[in-house]
GROMACS .gro file of C-alpha atoms in nm:
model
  278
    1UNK     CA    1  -6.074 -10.524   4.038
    2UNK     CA    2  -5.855 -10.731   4.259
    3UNK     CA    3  -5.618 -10.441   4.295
    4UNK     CA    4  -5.876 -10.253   4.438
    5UNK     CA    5  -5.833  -9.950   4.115
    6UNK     CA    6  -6.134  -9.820   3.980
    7UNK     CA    7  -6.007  -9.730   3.668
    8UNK     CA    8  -6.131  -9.841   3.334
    9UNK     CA    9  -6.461  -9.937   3.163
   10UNK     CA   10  -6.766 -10.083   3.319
   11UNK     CA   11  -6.880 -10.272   2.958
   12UNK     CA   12  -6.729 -10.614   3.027
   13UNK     CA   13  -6.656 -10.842   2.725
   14UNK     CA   14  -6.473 -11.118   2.909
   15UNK     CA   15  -6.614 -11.457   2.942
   16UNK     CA   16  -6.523 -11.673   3.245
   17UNK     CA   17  -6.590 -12.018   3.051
   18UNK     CA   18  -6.890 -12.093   3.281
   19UNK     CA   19  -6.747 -12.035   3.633
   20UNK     CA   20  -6.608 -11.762   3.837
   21UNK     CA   21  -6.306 -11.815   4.001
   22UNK     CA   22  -6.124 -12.117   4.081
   23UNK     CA   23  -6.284 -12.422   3.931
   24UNK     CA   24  -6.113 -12.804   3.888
   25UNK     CA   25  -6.433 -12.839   3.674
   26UNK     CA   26  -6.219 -13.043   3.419
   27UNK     CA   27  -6.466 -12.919   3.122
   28UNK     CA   28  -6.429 -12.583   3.248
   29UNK     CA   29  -6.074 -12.610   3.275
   30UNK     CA   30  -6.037 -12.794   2.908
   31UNK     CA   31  -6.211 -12.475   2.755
   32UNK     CA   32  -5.957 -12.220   2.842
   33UNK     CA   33  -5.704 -12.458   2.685
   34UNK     CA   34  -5.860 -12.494   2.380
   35UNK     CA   35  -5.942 -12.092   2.349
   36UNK     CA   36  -5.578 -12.041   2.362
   37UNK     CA   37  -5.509 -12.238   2.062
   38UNK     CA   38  -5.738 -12.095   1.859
   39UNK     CA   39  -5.610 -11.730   1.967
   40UNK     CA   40  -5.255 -11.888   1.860
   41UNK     CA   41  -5.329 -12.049   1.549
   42UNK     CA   42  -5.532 -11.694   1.407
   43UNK     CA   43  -5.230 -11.505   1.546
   44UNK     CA   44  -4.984 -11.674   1.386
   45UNK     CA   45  -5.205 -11.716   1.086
   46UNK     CA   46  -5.257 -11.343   1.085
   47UNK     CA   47  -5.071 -11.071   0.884
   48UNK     CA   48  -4.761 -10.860   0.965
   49UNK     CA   49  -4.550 -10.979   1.252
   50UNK     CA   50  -4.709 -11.184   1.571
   51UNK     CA   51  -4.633 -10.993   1.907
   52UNK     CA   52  -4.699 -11.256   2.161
   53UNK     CA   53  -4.591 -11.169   2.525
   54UNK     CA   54  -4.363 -11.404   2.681
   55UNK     CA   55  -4.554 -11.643   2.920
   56UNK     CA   56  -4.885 -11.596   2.738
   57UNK     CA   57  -4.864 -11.867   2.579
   58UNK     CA   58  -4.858 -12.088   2.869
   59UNK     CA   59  -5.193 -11.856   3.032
   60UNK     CA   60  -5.007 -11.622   3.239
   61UNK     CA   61  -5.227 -11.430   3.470
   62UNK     CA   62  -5.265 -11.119   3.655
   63UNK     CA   63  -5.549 -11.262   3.852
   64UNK     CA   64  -5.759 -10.991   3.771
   65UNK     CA   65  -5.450 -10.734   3.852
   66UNK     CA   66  -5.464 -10.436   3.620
   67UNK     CA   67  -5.095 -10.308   3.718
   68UNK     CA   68  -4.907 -10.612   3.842
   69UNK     CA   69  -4.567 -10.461   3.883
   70UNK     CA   70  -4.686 -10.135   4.113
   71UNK     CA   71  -4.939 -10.420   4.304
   72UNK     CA   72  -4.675 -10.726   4.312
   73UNK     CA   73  -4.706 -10.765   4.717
   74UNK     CA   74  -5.089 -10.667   4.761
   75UNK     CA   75  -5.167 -10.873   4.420
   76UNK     CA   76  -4.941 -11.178   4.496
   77UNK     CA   77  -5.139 -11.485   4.472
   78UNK     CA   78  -4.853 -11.765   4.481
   79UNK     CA   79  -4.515 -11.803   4.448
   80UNK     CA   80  -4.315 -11.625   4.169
   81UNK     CA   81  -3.949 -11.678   4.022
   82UNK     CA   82  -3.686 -11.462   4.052
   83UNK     CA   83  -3.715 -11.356   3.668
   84UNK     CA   84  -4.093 -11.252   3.748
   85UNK     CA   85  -3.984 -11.044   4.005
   86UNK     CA   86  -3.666 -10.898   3.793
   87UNK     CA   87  -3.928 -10.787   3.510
   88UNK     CA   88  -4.192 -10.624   3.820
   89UNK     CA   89  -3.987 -10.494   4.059
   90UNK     CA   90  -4.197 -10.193   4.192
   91UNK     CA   91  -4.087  -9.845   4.073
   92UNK     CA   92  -4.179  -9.738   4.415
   93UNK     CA   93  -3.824  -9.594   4.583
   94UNK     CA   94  -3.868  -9.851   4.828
   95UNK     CA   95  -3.686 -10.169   4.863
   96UNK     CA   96  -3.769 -10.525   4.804
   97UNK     CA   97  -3.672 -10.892   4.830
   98UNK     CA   98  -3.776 -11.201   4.731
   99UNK     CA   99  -3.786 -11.537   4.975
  100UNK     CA  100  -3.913 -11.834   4.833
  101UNK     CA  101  -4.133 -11.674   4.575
  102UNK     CA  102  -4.261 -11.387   4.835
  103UNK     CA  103  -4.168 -11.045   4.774
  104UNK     CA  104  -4.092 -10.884   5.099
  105UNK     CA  105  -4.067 -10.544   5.166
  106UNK     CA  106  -3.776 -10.411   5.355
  107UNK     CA  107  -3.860 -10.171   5.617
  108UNK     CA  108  -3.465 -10.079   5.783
  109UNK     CA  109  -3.501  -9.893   6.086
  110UNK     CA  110  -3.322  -9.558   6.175
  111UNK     CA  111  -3.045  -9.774   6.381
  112UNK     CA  112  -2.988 -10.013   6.113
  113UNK     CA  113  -2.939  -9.773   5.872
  114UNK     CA  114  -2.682  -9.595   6.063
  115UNK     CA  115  -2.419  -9.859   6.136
  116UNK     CA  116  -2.473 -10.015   5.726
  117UNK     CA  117  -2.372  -9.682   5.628
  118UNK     CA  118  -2.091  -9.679   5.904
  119UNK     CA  119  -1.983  -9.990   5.772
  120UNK     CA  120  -1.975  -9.904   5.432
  121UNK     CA  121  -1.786  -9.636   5.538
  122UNK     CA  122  -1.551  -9.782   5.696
  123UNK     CA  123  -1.449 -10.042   5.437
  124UNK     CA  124  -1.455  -9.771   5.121
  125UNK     CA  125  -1.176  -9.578   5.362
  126UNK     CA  126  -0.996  -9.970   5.384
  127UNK     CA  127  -1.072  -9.998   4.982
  128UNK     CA  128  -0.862  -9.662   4.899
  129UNK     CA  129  -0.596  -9.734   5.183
  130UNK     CA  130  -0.487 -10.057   5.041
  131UNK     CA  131  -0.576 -10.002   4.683
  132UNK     CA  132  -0.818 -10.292   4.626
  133UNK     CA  133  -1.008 -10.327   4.302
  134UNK     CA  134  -1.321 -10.360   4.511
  135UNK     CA  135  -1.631 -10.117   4.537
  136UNK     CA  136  -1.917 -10.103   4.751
  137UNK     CA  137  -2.272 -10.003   4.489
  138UNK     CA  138  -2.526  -9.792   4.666
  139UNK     CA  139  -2.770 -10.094   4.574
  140UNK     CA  140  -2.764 -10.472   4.431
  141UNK     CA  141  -2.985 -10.755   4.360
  142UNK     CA  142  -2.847 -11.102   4.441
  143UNK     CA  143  -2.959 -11.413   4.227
  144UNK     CA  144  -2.852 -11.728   4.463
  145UNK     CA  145  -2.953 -12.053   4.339
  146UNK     CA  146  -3.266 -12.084   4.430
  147UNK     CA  147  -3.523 -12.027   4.203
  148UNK     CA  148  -3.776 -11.792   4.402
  149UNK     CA  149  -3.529 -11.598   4.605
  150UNK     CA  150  -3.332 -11.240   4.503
  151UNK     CA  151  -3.141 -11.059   4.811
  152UNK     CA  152  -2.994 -10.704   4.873
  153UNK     CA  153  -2.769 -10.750   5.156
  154UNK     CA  154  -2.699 -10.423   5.352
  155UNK     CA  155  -2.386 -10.390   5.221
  156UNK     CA  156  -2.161 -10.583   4.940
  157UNK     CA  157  -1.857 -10.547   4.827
  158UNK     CA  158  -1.780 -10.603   4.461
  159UNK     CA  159  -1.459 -10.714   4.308
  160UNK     CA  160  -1.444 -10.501   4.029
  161UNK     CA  161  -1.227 -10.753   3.812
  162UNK     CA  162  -1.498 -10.982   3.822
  163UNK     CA  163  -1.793 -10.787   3.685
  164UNK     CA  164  -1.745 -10.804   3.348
  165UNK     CA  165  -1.873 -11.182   3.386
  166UNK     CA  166  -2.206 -11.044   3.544
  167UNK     CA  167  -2.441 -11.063   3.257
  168UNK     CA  168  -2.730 -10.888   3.425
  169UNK     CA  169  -2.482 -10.604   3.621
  170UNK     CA  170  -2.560 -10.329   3.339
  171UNK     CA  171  -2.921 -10.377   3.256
  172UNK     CA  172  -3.036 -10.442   3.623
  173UNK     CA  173  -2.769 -10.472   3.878
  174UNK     CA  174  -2.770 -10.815   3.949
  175UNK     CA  175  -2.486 -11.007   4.080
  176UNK     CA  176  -2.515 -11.375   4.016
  177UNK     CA  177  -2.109 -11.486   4.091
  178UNK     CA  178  -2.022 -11.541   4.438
  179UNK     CA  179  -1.679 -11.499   4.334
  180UNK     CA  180  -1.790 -11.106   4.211
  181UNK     CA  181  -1.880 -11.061   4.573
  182UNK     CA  182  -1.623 -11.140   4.814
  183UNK     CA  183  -1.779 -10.974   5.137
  184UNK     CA  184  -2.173 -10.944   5.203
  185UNK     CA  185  -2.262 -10.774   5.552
  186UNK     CA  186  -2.644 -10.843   5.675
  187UNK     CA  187  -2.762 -10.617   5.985
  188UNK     CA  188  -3.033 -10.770   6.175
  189UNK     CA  189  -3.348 -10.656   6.252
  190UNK     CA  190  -3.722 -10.850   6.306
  191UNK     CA  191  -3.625 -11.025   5.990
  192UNK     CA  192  -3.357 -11.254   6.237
  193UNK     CA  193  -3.424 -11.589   6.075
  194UNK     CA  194  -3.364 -11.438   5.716
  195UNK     CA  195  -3.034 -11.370   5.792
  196UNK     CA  196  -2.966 -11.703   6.030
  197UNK     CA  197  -3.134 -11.900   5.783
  198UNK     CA  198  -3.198 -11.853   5.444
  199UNK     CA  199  -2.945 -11.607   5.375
  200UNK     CA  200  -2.653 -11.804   5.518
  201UNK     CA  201  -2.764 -12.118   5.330
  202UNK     CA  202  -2.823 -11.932   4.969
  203UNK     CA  203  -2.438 -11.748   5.048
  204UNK     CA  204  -2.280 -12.040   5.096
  205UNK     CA  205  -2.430 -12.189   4.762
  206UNK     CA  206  -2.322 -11.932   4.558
  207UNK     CA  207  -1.932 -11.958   4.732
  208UNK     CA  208  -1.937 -11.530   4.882
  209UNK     CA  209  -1.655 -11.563   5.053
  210UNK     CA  210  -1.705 -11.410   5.342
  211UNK     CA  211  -2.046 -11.311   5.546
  212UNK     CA  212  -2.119 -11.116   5.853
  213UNK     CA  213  -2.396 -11.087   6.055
  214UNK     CA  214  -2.386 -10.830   6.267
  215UNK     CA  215  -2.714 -10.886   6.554
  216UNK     CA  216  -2.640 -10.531   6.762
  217UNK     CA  217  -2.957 -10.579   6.937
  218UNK     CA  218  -2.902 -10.948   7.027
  219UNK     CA  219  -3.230 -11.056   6.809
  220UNK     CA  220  -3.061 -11.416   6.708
  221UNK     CA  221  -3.171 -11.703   6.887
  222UNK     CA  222  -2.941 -11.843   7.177
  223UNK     CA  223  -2.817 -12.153   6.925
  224UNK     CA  224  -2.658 -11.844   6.696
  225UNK     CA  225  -2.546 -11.602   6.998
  226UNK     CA  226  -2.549 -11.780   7.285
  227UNK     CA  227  -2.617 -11.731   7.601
  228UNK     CA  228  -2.668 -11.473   7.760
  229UNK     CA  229  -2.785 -11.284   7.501
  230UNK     CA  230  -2.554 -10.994   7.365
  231UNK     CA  231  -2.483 -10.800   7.096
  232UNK     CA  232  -2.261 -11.021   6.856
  233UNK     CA  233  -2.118 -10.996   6.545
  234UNK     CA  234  -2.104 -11.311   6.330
  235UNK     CA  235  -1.847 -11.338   6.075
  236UNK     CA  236  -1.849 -11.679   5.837
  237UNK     CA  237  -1.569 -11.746   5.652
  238UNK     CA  238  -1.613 -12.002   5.338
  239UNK     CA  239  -1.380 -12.309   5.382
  240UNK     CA  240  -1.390 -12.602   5.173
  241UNK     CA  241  -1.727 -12.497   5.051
  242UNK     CA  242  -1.876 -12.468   5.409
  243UNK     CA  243  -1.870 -12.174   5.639
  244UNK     CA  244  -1.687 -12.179   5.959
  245UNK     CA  245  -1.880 -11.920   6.222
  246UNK     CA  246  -1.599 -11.698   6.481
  247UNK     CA  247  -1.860 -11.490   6.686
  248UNK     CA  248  -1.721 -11.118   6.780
  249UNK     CA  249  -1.861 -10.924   7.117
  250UNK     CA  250  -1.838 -10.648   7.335
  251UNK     CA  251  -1.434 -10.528   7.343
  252UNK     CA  252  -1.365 -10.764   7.044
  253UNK     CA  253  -1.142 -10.668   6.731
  254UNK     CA  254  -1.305 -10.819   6.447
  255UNK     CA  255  -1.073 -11.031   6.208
  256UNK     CA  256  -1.181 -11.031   5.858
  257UNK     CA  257  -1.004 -11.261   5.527
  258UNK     CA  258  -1.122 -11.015   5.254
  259UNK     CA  259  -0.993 -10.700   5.499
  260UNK     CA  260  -0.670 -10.863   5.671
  261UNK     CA  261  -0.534 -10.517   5.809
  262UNK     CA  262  -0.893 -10.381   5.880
  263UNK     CA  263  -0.868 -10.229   6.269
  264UNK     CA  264  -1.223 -10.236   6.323
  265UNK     CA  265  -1.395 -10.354   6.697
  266UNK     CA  266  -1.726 -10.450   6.794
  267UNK     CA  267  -1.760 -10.157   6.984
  268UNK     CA  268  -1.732  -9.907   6.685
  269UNK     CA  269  -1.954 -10.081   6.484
  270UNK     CA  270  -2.228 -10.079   6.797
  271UNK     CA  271  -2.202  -9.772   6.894
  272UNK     CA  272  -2.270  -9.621   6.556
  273UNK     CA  273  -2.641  -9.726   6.648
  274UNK     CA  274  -2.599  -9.614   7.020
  275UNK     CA  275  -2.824  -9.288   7.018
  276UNK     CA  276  -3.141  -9.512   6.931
  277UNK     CA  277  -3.053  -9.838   7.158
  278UNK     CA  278  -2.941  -9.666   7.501
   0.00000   0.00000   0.00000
């Protein structure tokens, strides 16, 4: 199998129509098509109630794949859409994304972890100091625009007012409202041009209000951090639809919208990650 699982029966009753594999065979490829009419037409003729899987009816494939959702990165063939990857997000523990129809697994290292969960500490103590209706959920899925693409950012804040207009918050945790998340926080690693690129475009779209990029081990390329290369922390604030980019470094007190009385600096957020970079 194409999932590499031995599992199963070795008597065989499928038919490949003539040819194995990819074929643009245009008689090969009309037979298919006319197979799944007649399946259609006797299940829909048949008694007691059709149970037709959605997609089927358009051939949806496996390629082969026994277990799709536990196989969705070794499996993946092409390009799927954020509702594909929704309904087969692996039940793994581990943590995934999708970029333009690729799921991506996320693979944080010991550093990176430590100054999200600074951060997140930090702004939960801001949260209950000033009383905001905001929270910060362990984990979230974020459905931008785009079609093929579903983010969790390192850490996002949630206005809490706002998530009763989430449809998918209580079924899968998905925020699809920028204005539900008024603060995302991305912490770079190898994945720099992620959280440049695609990320700041797709954040923008949706209208978060504010985004920060925090690059602690100066990954970014010299058009994002300049030059010489240093630990910087980018912070984007959405203006007129467009974010406006104030870069914070070494000895710098960061200036946030969404936290206006946060007392935060550079330095405290880099040196939560200082045991693993000195």
């Amino acid at each position: 199998m194409t999932n590499g699982e031995d599992s199963g029966s070795n008597d065989n009753h499928s038919w490949n129509c003539g040819v194995e594999g990819e074929t643009d065979d245009p008689e090969v490829l009309q037979l298919p098509e006319k197979q799944k009419r007649n399946f259609l037409t006797t299940l829909m003729l048949s008694q007691g109630v059709p149970m037709l899987l959605g997609g089927d009816e358009m051939g949806r494939s496996q390629q082969g794949n026994n277990n799709g959702c536990n196989n969705m990165i070794a499996s993946q063939t092409k390009p799927i859409s954020f509702e594909e990857f929704l309904e087969c997000y692996p039940e793994d523990g581990k943590r995934y994304e999708l970029i333009e129809g690729v799921v991506v697994e996320m693979l944080p290292t010991g550093s990176h972890e430590d100054i999200s969960g600074f951060l997140v500490a930090e702004l939960n103590w801001e949260i209950r100091k000033q009383q905001l209706p905001y929270s910060i959920p362990r984990n979230c899925l974020l459905k931008p625009l785009a079609p093929r693409s579903g983010y969790q950012p390192d850490v996002a804040v949630i206005n809490r007012e706002y998530i009763k207009d989430e449809p998918l918050w209580q079924k899968s945790s998905v925020i699809q409202n920028g204005s539900t998340i008024p603060l995302v926080i991305e912490v770079v690693s190898t994945n720099w041009r992620d959280d440049y690129g695609h990320k700041f475009v797709e954040y923008e779209a949706m209208g978060i209000a504010e985004y920060w990029i925090v690059d602690y081990r100066a990954l970014g390329a010299v058009r994002y951090i300049g030059k010489p290369k240093q630990p910087t922390i980018t912070i984007c604030q959405l203006i007129e639809g467009e974010y406006q980019m104030e870069k914070f470094v070494k000895g710098d007190l960061l200036k946030s919208n969404i936290f206006p009385q946060l007392e935060l600096t550079t330095d405290q957020v880099f040196q939560a990650a200082e045991s693993e970079t000195i």
